[in-house]
Amino acid sequence: MSTLLIRNARITTLDPTCPQADALAVVDGCIAAIGNEAQVRAGLAEPTVIDAGGRRLVPGLNDSHTHLIRGGLNYNLELRWDGLRSLADAMAMLKAQVDNTPAPQWVRVVGGFTSEQFVEKRLPTLEEINAIAPDTPVFLLHLYDRALLNRAALRACGYDRNTPDPPGGQIARDSKGNPTGLLLAKPNALILYATLAKGPRLPIEYQANSTRHFMRELNRLGITSVIDAGGGFQNYPEDYQVIEQLHRDGELTVRIAYNLFTQNKGGEVQDFQHWSEIVAPRQGDDLLRHNGAGEMLVFSAADFELFSEPRPELPPGMEPELEEVVKLLVEKRWPFRIHATYDESIDRILDVYEQVNREIPFDGLHWFIDHAETITPRNIDRIRALGGGLAIQHRMAYQGEAFVQRYGPDAARHTPPVRRMLQAGVPVGAGTDATRVASYNPWVALSWLVTGRTVGGLALYGDENLLEREEALRLWTEGSAWFSGDQDRKGTLGVGQLADFCVLSSDFFAIEDAAIADITSVLTVVGGRIVHGDGEFAPLAPVLPPAMPDWSPVNRFGGYHVGGAATGLAAHAHVHGAGGCRTHGAHGHAAAHAVPTDAPNAFWGALGCSCFAF
């Protein structure tokens, strides 16, 4: 659609020169006009017109810290418990997926949830998992704190009484020394993602399909851009082939700026030296572009974020190792980011940065700290003085209870101190750190910023650390744009900006606090191209092929469970969606049409077959 007109919308532009509008025009991927409909229509030659029906329209959301590229390669393999409110529902989904998963494949629940979100306030027991999955390997990752493996998964991994505990991890054992199936990060999460990496992988064409489904899921939630933070076991360039191919094929529906994460402890300098010879900062285009180094710069500077465990001390040799890498990056003019949870770590990291800056001035180079939950005002001011930024995520929404239990409610009231960051004038961008330690749903993060509550309902913050709704939205749009150097191109809706926006299912500025996390997008547009539609807008979006393989949990259960109820359980009892009819026999073409054939209590679902309508 080279020319697009959106009318009858309540548009929040976040542009102070024109904060509200009811129409906008898109020409060749950018905003050409915005304001009242009569003004916007003037001069448009036969645009495609979409009536927003009076709904709220906002700039596309931008996750400043996520792991889309890695997550996309595996999305189709993963059963998501994100958003569920009942462990009973979660276990029913697990049982159904076990029954549908062929050998030797695994059933994987890989993060995005916490036991605190369940009314039962607990995880399943190993006995419960083994009872429903005696033969199919099951891997269940809870945050970066533990994994539960059934007996079949232990066998598949080769874990037995002779398997040693890795450094920083623990294999729980019974009285005879045999692994029970519980793996603990103490506090290093390497044992968790190293075990996950032992599972079967999708072939590359399935990885492409999987990534497309993950991007569409993000589009469903209003995300149009992300900054990808690399991740463990995410090697460059090998594990970037799929995203690059999708880009070449014109199938990206989310803009991606990616950082490169070193994988070689002791060889970090060599990694970044090599990469600096084959890729340059900002190499690429507005859809896929290199963004610099991190979030891992050197292994010795990484403090893991398990608030259920004592704060880890960084080793005494961290400083010279980090200094060598940062000097290289500043010399090469590579932007960089670094994972740092605790103020004690940030203090030492900033000592290194200040020393490097005295020798080789940063001079406007974009750099930032990720996470920073316990950062102090002093170190916020040091970051401002060096021209850095702070990327925050809603990890406290998933670990707030553990933090309060260890450090007390008073310490939690400013963890992280978002209001203080903004008052200091430091660039702040919001994100999720999905997909393992938190859900990728941006509305959960927005709810946390506005209400200060965890997904389990615990109130963490006083009014002094809560954000107004527009402030929170800015962190997810204009704020995040700084972290990829795009503050002049995206994050607000003004003439000349990239045409990235979403029309919301509910008005973010009017609904009750408790309903914020259930917002979705009914229409998502990236560069003037419709990438997602729901309800009346569904026919406008391109049809996505079914998830591959056909037994993928995505085909039945989807992704985030909006409203807290398990998607796919009730519908499974009605076989009309996967069965046949007397006229046509076995078929599945109705699923490609924009009618709710998978809703058993709705009009179309009750008919048992929608063939006659098409």
PDB file of N, CA and C in Angstrom, residues 426-512:
ATOM      1  N   VAL A 426      18.796  11.169  31.933  1.00  0.00           N
ATOM      2  CA  VAL A 426      19.478  10.084  31.230  1.00  0.00           C
ATOM      3  C   VAL A 426      18.521   9.464  30.212  1.00  0.00           C
ATOM      4  N   PRO A 427      18.968   9.137  28.985  1.00  0.00           N
ATOM      5  CA  PRO A 427      18.099   8.398  28.079  1.00  0.00           C
ATOM      6  C   PRO A 427      17.665   7.077  28.708  1.00  0.00           C
ATOM      7  N   VAL A 428      16.369   6.802  28.695  1.00  0.00           N
ATOM      8  CA  VAL A 428      15.820   5.574  29.272  1.00  0.00           C
ATOM      9  C   VAL A 428      14.929   4.924  28.229  1.00  0.00           C
ATOM     10  N   GLY A 429      15.164   3.652  27.979  1.00  0.00           N
ATOM     11  CA  GLY A 429      14.313   2.873  27.088  1.00  0.00           C
ATOM     12  C   GLY A 429      13.785   1.660  27.812  1.00  0.00           C
ATOM     13  N   ALA A 430      12.586   1.226  27.452  1.00  0.00           N
ATOM     14  CA  ALA A 430      11.941   0.098  28.131  1.00  0.00           C
ATOM     15  C   ALA A 430      11.972  -1.141  27.256  1.00  0.00           C
ATOM     16  N   GLY A 431      11.929  -2.293  27.929  1.00  0.00           N
ATOM     17  CA  GLY A 431      11.922  -3.563  27.217  1.00  0.00           C
ATOM     18  C   GLY A 431      11.483  -4.685  28.125  1.00  0.00           C
ATOM     19  N   THR A 432      11.737  -5.918  27.693  1.00  0.00           N
ATOM     20  CA  THR A 432      11.231  -7.087  28.412  1.00  0.00           C
ATOM     21  C   THR A 432      12.302  -8.076  28.832  1.00  0.00           C
ATOM     22  N   ASP A 433      13.443  -8.143  28.122  1.00  0.00           N
ATOM     23  CA  ASP A 433      14.431  -9.205  28.296  1.00  0.00           C
ATOM     24  C   ASP A 433      13.836 -10.575  27.994  1.00  0.00           C
ATOM     25  N   ALA A 434      12.855 -10.611  27.111  1.00  0.00           N
ATOM     26  CA  ALA A 434      12.249 -11.882  26.720  1.00  0.00           C
ATOM     27  C   ALA A 434      13.257 -12.697  25.894  1.00  0.00           C
ATOM     28  N   THR A 435      13.086 -14.034  25.841  1.00  0.00           N
ATOM     29  CA  THR A 435      11.860 -14.745  26.152  1.00  0.00           C
ATOM     30  C   THR A 435      11.974 -15.622  27.401  1.00  0.00           C
ATOM     31  N   ARG A 436      13.099 -15.597  28.096  1.00  0.00           N
ATOM     32  CA  ARG A 436      13.310 -16.604  29.148  1.00  0.00           C
ATOM     33  C   ARG A 436      13.038 -16.072  30.549  1.00  0.00           C
ATOM     34  N   VAL A 437      13.535 -14.873  30.870  1.00  0.00           N
ATOM     35  CA  VAL A 437      13.371 -14.392  32.240  1.00  0.00           C
ATOM     36  C   VAL A 437      12.101 -13.580  32.422  1.00  0.00           C
ATOM     37  N   ALA A 438      11.396 -13.297  31.351  1.00  0.00           N
ATOM     38  CA  ALA A 438      10.137 -12.562  31.427  1.00  0.00           C
ATOM     39  C   ALA A 438       9.407 -12.756  30.106  1.00  0.00           C
ATOM     40  N   SER A 439       8.123 -12.422  30.100  1.00  0.00           N
ATOM     41  CA  SER A 439       7.363 -12.532  28.861  1.00  0.00           C
ATOM     42  C   SER A 439       7.722 -11.396  27.913  1.00  0.00           C
ATOM     43  N   TYR A 440       7.503 -11.633  26.633  1.00  0.00           N
ATOM     44  CA  TYR A 440       7.720 -10.629  25.601  1.00  0.00           C
ATOM     45  C   TYR A 440       6.569  -9.638  25.500  1.00  0.00           C
ATOM     46  N   ASN A 441       5.527  -9.782  26.313  1.00  0.00           N
ATOM     47  CA  ASN A 441       4.346  -8.926  26.193  1.00  0.00           C
ATOM     48  C   ASN A 441       4.660  -7.520  26.718  1.00  0.00           C
ATOM     49  N   PRO A 442       4.652  -6.501  25.846  1.00  0.00           N
ATOM     50  CA  PRO A 442       4.982  -5.147  26.307  1.00  0.00           C
ATOM     51  C   PRO A 442       3.947  -4.564  27.250  1.00  0.00           C
ATOM     52  N   TRP A 443       2.710  -5.048  27.159  1.00  0.00           N
ATOM     53  CA  TRP A 443       1.648  -4.473  27.997  1.00  0.00           C
ATOM     54  C   TRP A 443       1.783  -4.912  29.443  1.00  0.00           C
ATOM     55  N   VAL A 444       2.411  -6.057  29.678  1.00  0.00           N
ATOM     56  CA  VAL A 444       2.753  -6.429  31.055  1.00  0.00           C
ATOM     57  C   VAL A 444       3.765  -5.438  31.603  1.00  0.00           C
ATOM     58  N   ALA A 445       4.744  -5.071  30.779  1.00  0.00           N
ATOM     59  CA  ALA A 445       5.745  -4.100  31.209  1.00  0.00           C
ATOM     60  C   ALA A 445       5.122  -2.724  31.431  1.00  0.00           C
ATOM     61  N   LEU A 446       4.221  -2.318  30.554  1.00  0.00           N
ATOM     62  CA  LEU A 446       3.560  -1.028  30.726  1.00  0.00           C
ATOM     63  C   LEU A 446       2.697  -1.021  31.984  1.00  0.00           C
ATOM     64  N   SER A 447       2.027  -2.128  32.245  1.00  0.00           N
ATOM     65  CA  SER A 447       1.234  -2.248  33.464  1.00  0.00           C
ATOM     66  C   SER A 447       2.122  -2.107  34.695  1.00  0.00           C
ATOM     67  N   TRP A 448       3.276  -2.763  34.676  1.00  0.00           N
ATOM     68  CA  TRP A 448       4.231  -2.687  35.794  1.00  0.00           C
ATOM     69  C   TRP A 448       4.722  -1.261  36.008  1.00  0.00           C
ATOM     70  N   LEU A 449       5.034  -0.538  34.941  1.00  0.00           N
ATOM     71  CA  LEU A 449       5.513   0.835  35.068  1.00  0.00           C
ATOM     72  C   LEU A 449       4.450   1.758  35.651  1.00  0.00           C
ATOM     73  N   VAL A 450       3.191   1.507  35.307  1.00  0.00           N
ATOM     74  CA  VAL A 450       2.093   2.382  35.732  1.00  0.00           C
ATOM     75  C   VAL A 450       1.577   2.024  37.125  1.00  0.00           C
ATOM     76  N   THR A 451       1.486   0.715  37.412  1.00  0.00           N
ATOM     77  CA  THR A 451       0.880   0.283  38.679  1.00  0.00           C
ATOM     78  C   THR A 451       1.899  -0.100  39.736  1.00  0.00           C
ATOM     79  N   GLY A 452       3.118  -0.455  39.320  1.00  0.00           N
ATOM     80  CA  GLY A 452       4.129  -0.908  40.272  1.00  0.00           C
ATOM     81  C   GLY A 452       3.868  -2.284  40.835  1.00  0.00           C
ATOM     82  N   ARG A 453       3.034  -3.077  40.192  1.00  0.00           N
ATOM     83  CA  ARG A 453       2.674  -4.396  40.711  1.00  0.00           C
ATOM     84  C   ARG A 453       3.333  -5.510  39.904  1.00  0.00           C
ATOM     85  N   THR A 454       3.657  -6.594  40.586  1.00  0.00           N
ATOM     86  CA  THR A 454       4.162  -7.789  39.922  1.00  0.00           C
ATOM     87  C   THR A 454       3.004  -8.510  39.235  1.00  0.00           C
ATOM     88  N   VAL A 455       3.332  -9.504  38.410  1.00  0.00           N
ATOM     89  CA  VAL A 455       2.279 -10.301  37.784  1.00  0.00           C
ATOM     90  C   VAL A 455       1.531 -11.141  38.809  1.00  0.00           C
ATOM     91  N   GLY A 456       2.119 -11.326  39.982  1.00  0.00           N
ATOM     92  CA  GLY A 456       1.443 -12.007  41.074  1.00  0.00           C
ATOM     93  C   GLY A 456       0.604 -11.090  41.939  1.00  0.00           C
ATOM     94  N   GLY A 457       0.619  -9.766  41.644  1.00  0.00           N
ATOM     95  CA  GLY A 457      -0.232  -8.826  42.351  1.00  0.00           C
ATOM     96  C   GLY A 457       0.433  -8.051  43.473  1.00  0.00           C
ATOM     97  N   LEU A 458       1.717  -8.286  43.750  1.00  0.00           N
ATOM     98  CA  LEU A 458       2.391  -7.597  44.841  1.00  0.00           C
ATOM     99  C   LEU A 458       2.696  -6.151  44.447  1.00  0.00           C
ATOM    100  N   ALA A 459       2.306  -5.197  45.297  1.00  0.00           N
ATOM    101  CA  ALA A 459       2.606  -3.789  45.062  1.00  0.00           C
ATOM    102  C   ALA A 459       4.034  -3.502  45.519  1.00  0.00           C
ATOM    103  N   LEU A 460       4.874  -3.052  44.596  1.00  0.00           N
ATOM    104  CA  LEU A 460       6.294  -2.823  44.898  1.00  0.00           C
ATOM    105  C   LEU A 460       6.596  -1.372  45.227  1.00  0.00           C
ATOM    106  N   TYR A 461       5.979  -0.448  44.500  1.00  0.00           N
ATOM    107  CA  TYR A 461       6.429   0.934  44.518  1.00  0.00           C
ATOM    108  C   TYR A 461       5.383   1.862  45.137  1.00  0.00           C
ATOM    109  N   GLY A 462       5.883   2.981  45.667  1.00  0.00           N
ATOM    110  CA  GLY A 462       5.013   4.073  46.041  1.00  0.00           C
ATOM    111  C   GLY A 462       4.805   4.999  44.864  1.00  0.00           C
ATOM    112  N   ASP A 463       3.967   6.008  45.063  1.00  0.00           N
ATOM    113  CA  ASP A 463       3.662   6.933  43.975  1.00  0.00           C
ATOM    114  C   ASP A 463       4.918   7.604  43.425  1.00  0.00           C
ATOM    115  N   GLU A 464       5.955   7.729  44.257  1.00  0.00           N
ATOM    116  CA  GLU A 464       7.158   8.443  43.841  1.00  0.00           C
ATOM    117  C   GLU A 464       7.943   7.696  42.763  1.00  0.00           C
ATOM    118  N   ASN A 465       7.649   6.413  42.532  1.00  0.00           N
ATOM    119  CA  ASN A 465       8.381   5.656  41.509  1.00  0.00           C
ATOM    120  C   ASN A 465       7.447   5.090  40.448  1.00  0.00           C
ATOM    121  N   LEU A 466       6.224   5.607  40.388  1.00  0.00           N
ATOM    122  CA  LEU A 466       5.288   5.196  39.348  1.00  0.00           C
ATOM    123  C   LEU A 466       5.287   6.215  38.217  1.00  0.00           C
ATOM    124  N   LEU A 467       4.944   5.775  37.022  1.00  0.00           N
ATOM    125  CA  LEU A 467       4.882   6.656  35.860  1.00  0.00           C
ATOM    126  C   LEU A 467       3.444   6.906  35.443  1.00  0.00           C
ATOM    127  N   GLU A 468       3.201   8.096  34.922  1.00  0.00           N
ATOM    128  CA  GLU A 468       1.937   8.346  34.239  1.00  0.00           C
ATOM    129  C   GLU A 468       1.924   7.537  32.944  1.00  0.00           C
ATOM    130  N   ARG A 469       0.727   7.309  32.436  1.00  0.00           N
ATOM    131  CA  ARG A 469       0.624   6.410  31.274  1.00  0.00           C
ATOM    132  C   ARG A 469       1.368   6.938  30.054  1.00  0.00           C
ATOM    133  N   GLU A 470       1.299   8.232  29.805  1.00  0.00           N
ATOM    134  CA  GLU A 470       2.029   8.753  28.651  1.00  0.00           C
ATOM    135  C   GLU A 470       3.530   8.634  28.855  1.00  0.00           C
ATOM    136  N   GLU A 471       4.005   8.845  30.081  1.00  0.00           N
ATOM    137  CA  GLU A 471       5.431   8.674  30.362  1.00  0.00           C
ATOM    138  C   GLU A 471       5.876   7.247  30.077  1.00  0.00           C
ATOM    139  N   ALA A 472       5.066   6.289  30.514  1.00  0.00           N
ATOM    140  CA  ALA A 472       5.410   4.889  30.297  1.00  0.00           C
ATOM    141  C   ALA A 472       5.424   4.561  28.803  1.00  0.00           C
ATOM    142  N   LEU A 473       4.437   5.061  28.073  1.00  0.00           N
ATOM    143  CA  LEU A 473       4.389   4.806  26.632  1.00  0.00           C
ATOM    144  C   LEU A 473       5.604   5.403  25.942  1.00  0.00           C
ATOM    145  N   ARG A 474       6.052   6.566  26.378  1.00  0.00           N
ATOM    146  CA  ARG A 474       7.229   7.187  25.765  1.00  0.00           C
ATOM    147  C   ARG A 474       8.473   6.312  25.920  1.00  0.00           C
ATOM    148  N   LEU A 475       8.608   5.642  27.063  1.00  0.00           N
ATOM    149  CA  LEU A 475       9.768   4.765  27.240  1.00  0.00           C
ATOM    150  C   LEU A 475       9.741   3.618  26.243  1.00  0.00           C
ATOM    151  N   TRP A 476       8.549   3.209  25.824  1.00  0.00           N
ATOM    152  CA  TRP A 476       8.390   2.093  24.896  1.00  0.00           C
ATOM    153  C   TRP A 476       8.412   2.532  23.430  1.00  0.00           C
ATOM    154  N   THR A 477       8.557   3.823  23.185  1.00  0.00           N
ATOM    155  CA  THR A 477       8.527   4.334  21.811  1.00  0.00           C
ATOM    156  C   THR A 477       9.707   5.273  21.587  1.00  0.00           C
ATOM    157  N   GLU A 478       9.509   6.541  21.923  1.00  0.00           N
ATOM    158  CA  GLU A 478      10.556   7.538  21.753  1.00  0.00           C
ATOM    159  C   GLU A 478      11.798   7.195  22.571  1.00  0.00           C
ATOM    160  N   GLY A 479      11.617   6.718  23.801  1.00  0.00           N
ATOM    161  CA  GLY A 479      12.750   6.386  24.650  1.00  0.00           C
ATOM    162  C   GLY A 479      13.622   5.305  24.058  1.00  0.00           C
ATOM    163  N   SER A 480      13.016   4.216  23.624  1.00  0.00           N
ATOM    164  CA  SER A 480      13.790   3.096  23.078  1.00  0.00           C
ATOM    165  C   SER A 480      14.489   3.441  21.776  1.00  0.00           C
ATOM    166  N   ALA A 481      13.940   4.395  21.018  1.00  0.00           N
ATOM    167  CA  ALA A 481      14.532   4.728  19.720  1.00  0.00           C
ATOM    168  C   ALA A 481      15.971   5.220  19.867  1.00  0.00           C
ATOM    169  N   TRP A 482      16.290   5.892  20.980  1.00  0.00           N
ATOM    170  CA  TRP A 482      17.656   6.387  21.193  1.00  0.00           C
ATOM    171  C   TRP A 482      18.664   5.255  21.201  1.00  0.00           C
ATOM    172  N   PHE A 483      18.271   4.084  21.656  1.00  0.00           N
ATOM    173  CA  PHE A 483      19.208   2.991  21.893  1.00  0.00           C
ATOM    174  C   PHE A 483      19.657   2.303  20.604  1.00  0.00           C
ATOM    175  N   SER A 484      19.012   2.636  19.508  1.00  0.00           N
ATOM    176  CA  SER A 484      19.505   2.186  18.211  1.00  0.00           C
ATOM    177  C   SER A 484      19.836   3.369  17.304  1.00  0.00           C
ATOM    178  N   GLY A 485      19.916   4.572  17.898  1.00  0.00           N
ATOM    179  CA  GLY A 485      20.253   5.760  17.114  1.00  0.00           C
ATOM    180  C   GLY A 485      19.159   6.192  16.167  1.00  0.00           C
ATOM    181  N   ASP A 486      17.903   5.855  16.491  1.00  0.00           N
ATOM    182  CA  ASP A 486      16.782   6.132  15.593  1.00  0.00           C
ATOM    183  C   ASP A 486      15.839   7.202  16.131  1.00  0.00           C
ATOM    184  N   GLN A 487      16.306   8.009  17.074  1.00  0.00           N
ATOM    185  CA  GLN A 487      15.409   8.968  17.710  1.00  0.00           C
ATOM    186  C   GLN A 487      14.850  10.007  16.740  1.00  0.00           C
ATOM    187  N   ASP A 488      15.472  10.185  15.583  1.00  0.00           N
ATOM    188  CA  ASP A 488      14.964  11.128  14.588  1.00  0.00           C
ATOM    189  C   ASP A 488      14.066  10.461  13.552  1.00  0.00           C
ATOM    190  N   ARG A 489      13.876   9.128  13.667  1.00  0.00           N
ATOM    191  CA  ARG A 489      13.129   8.400  12.634  1.00  0.00           C
ATOM    192  C   ARG A 489      11.909   7.661  13.161  1.00  0.00           C
ATOM    193  N   LYS A 490      11.882   7.380  14.447  1.00  0.00           N
ATOM    194  CA  LYS A 490      10.776   6.584  14.982  1.00  0.00           C
ATOM    195  C   LYS A 490      10.512   6.957  16.429  1.00  0.00           C
ATOM    196  N   GLY A 491       9.390   6.477  16.942  1.00  0.00           N
ATOM    197  CA  GLY A 491       9.049   6.719  18.339  1.00  0.00           C
ATOM    198  C   GLY A 491       7.962   7.746  18.537  1.00  0.00           C
ATOM    199  N   THR A 492       7.755   8.638  17.555  1.00  0.00           N
ATOM    200  CA  THR A 492       6.644   9.575  17.560  1.00  0.00           C
ATOM    201  C   THR A 492       5.991   9.506  16.182  1.00  0.00           C
ATOM    202  N   LEU A 493       4.811  10.099  16.070  1.00  0.00           N
ATOM    203  CA  LEU A 493       4.104  10.121  14.798  1.00  0.00           C
ATOM    204  C   LEU A 493       4.049  11.552  14.296  1.00  0.00           C
ATOM    205  N   GLY A 494       4.972  11.858  13.414  1.00  0.00           N
ATOM    206  CA  GLY A 494       5.039  13.180  12.805  1.00  0.00           C
ATOM    207  C   GLY A 494       5.442  13.045  11.355  1.00  0.00           C
ATOM    208  N   VAL A 495       5.270  14.102  10.601  1.00  0.00           N
ATOM    209  CA  VAL A 495       5.598  14.070   9.175  1.00  0.00           C
ATOM    210  C   VAL A 495       7.071  13.714   8.996  1.00  0.00           C
ATOM    211  N   GLY A 496       7.321  12.735   8.143  1.00  0.00           N
ATOM    212  CA  GLY A 496       8.673  12.281   7.863  1.00  0.00           C
ATOM    213  C   GLY A 496       9.117  11.102   8.700  1.00  0.00           C
ATOM    214  N   GLN A 497       8.385  10.795   9.788  1.00  0.00           N
ATOM    215  CA  GLN A 497       8.729   9.640  10.611  1.00  0.00           C
ATOM    216  C   GLN A 497       8.333   8.342   9.900  1.00  0.00           C
ATOM    217  N   LEU A 498       9.021   7.250  10.255  1.00  0.00           N
ATOM    218  CA  LEU A 498       8.630   5.948   9.738  1.00  0.00           C
ATOM    219  C   LEU A 498       7.191   5.640  10.153  1.00  0.00           C
ATOM    220  N   ALA A 499       6.437   5.095   9.244  1.00  0.00           N
ATOM    221  CA  ALA A 499       5.008   4.833   9.484  1.00  0.00           C
ATOM    222  C   ALA A 499       4.838   3.512  10.223  1.00  0.00           C
ATOM    223  N   ASP A 500       5.194   3.532  11.502  1.00  0.00           N
ATOM    224  CA  ASP A 500       5.081   2.365  12.389  1.00  0.00           C
ATOM    225  C   ASP A 500       4.083   2.724  13.481  1.00  0.00           C
ATOM    226  N   PHE A 501       2.955   2.025  13.532  1.00  0.00           N
ATOM    227  CA  PHE A 501       1.945   2.346  14.533  1.00  0.00           C
ATOM    228  C   PHE A 501       1.021   1.164  14.736  1.00  0.00           C
ATOM    229  N   CYS A 502       0.225   1.255  15.801  1.00  0.00           N
ATOM    230  CA  CYS A 502      -0.738   0.191  16.077  1.00  0.00           C
ATOM    231  C   CYS A 502      -2.036   0.792  16.597  1.00  0.00           C
ATOM    232  N   VAL A 503      -3.127   0.128  16.258  1.00  0.00           N
ATOM    233  CA  VAL A 503      -4.467   0.486  16.729  1.00  0.00           C
ATOM    234  C   VAL A 503      -4.821  -0.508  17.825  1.00  0.00           C
ATOM    235  N   LEU A 504      -5.221  -0.004  18.987  1.00  0.00           N
ATOM    236  CA  LEU A 504      -5.327  -0.835  20.179  1.00  0.00           C
ATOM    237  C   LEU A 504      -6.726  -1.407  20.382  1.00  0.00           C
ATOM    238  N   SER A 505      -6.754  -2.578  21.003  1.00  0.00           N
ATOM    239  CA  SER A 505      -8.016  -3.239  21.314  1.00  0.00           C
ATOM    240  C   SER A 505      -8.803  -2.498  22.378  1.00  0.00           C
ATOM    241  N   SER A 506      -8.095  -1.819  23.287  1.00  0.00           N
ATOM    242  CA  SER A 506      -8.709  -0.989  24.327  1.00  0.00           C
ATOM    243  C   SER A 506      -7.882   0.281  24.456  1.00  0.00           C
ATOM    244  N   ASP A 507      -8.513   1.329  24.955  1.00  0.00           N
ATOM    245  CA  ASP A 507      -7.838   2.614  25.059  1.00  0.00           C
ATOM    246  C   ASP A 507      -6.903   2.609  26.262  1.00  0.00           C
ATOM    247  N   PHE A 508      -5.623   2.581  26.007  1.00  0.00           N
ATOM    248  CA  PHE A 508      -4.609   2.557  27.062  1.00  0.00           C
ATOM    249  C   PHE A 508      -4.795   3.697  28.061  1.00  0.00           C
ATOM    250  N   PHE A 509      -5.299   4.840  27.592  1.00  0.00           N
ATOM    251  CA  PHE A 509      -5.411   6.006  28.461  1.00  0.00           C
ATOM    252  C   PHE A 509      -6.727   6.060  29.231  1.00  0.00           C
ATOM    253  N   ALA A 510      -7.623   5.112  28.999  1.00  0.00           N
ATOM    254  CA  ALA A 510      -8.941   5.177  29.639  1.00  0.00           C
ATOM    255  C   ALA A 510      -9.292   3.948  30.465  1.00  0.00           C
ATOM    256  N   ILE A 511      -8.714   2.799  30.165  1.00  0.00           N
ATOM    257  CA  ILE A 511      -9.128   1.571  30.836  1.00  0.00           C
ATOM    258  C   ILE A 511      -8.591   1.526  32.257  1.00  0.00           C
ATOM    259  N   GLU A 512      -9.160   0.620  33.053  1.00  0.00           N
ATOM    260  CA  GLU A 512      -8.702   0.415  34.418  1.00  0.00           C
ATOM    261  C   GLU A 512      -7.277  -0.151  34.421  1.00  0.00           C
TER     262      GLU A 512
END
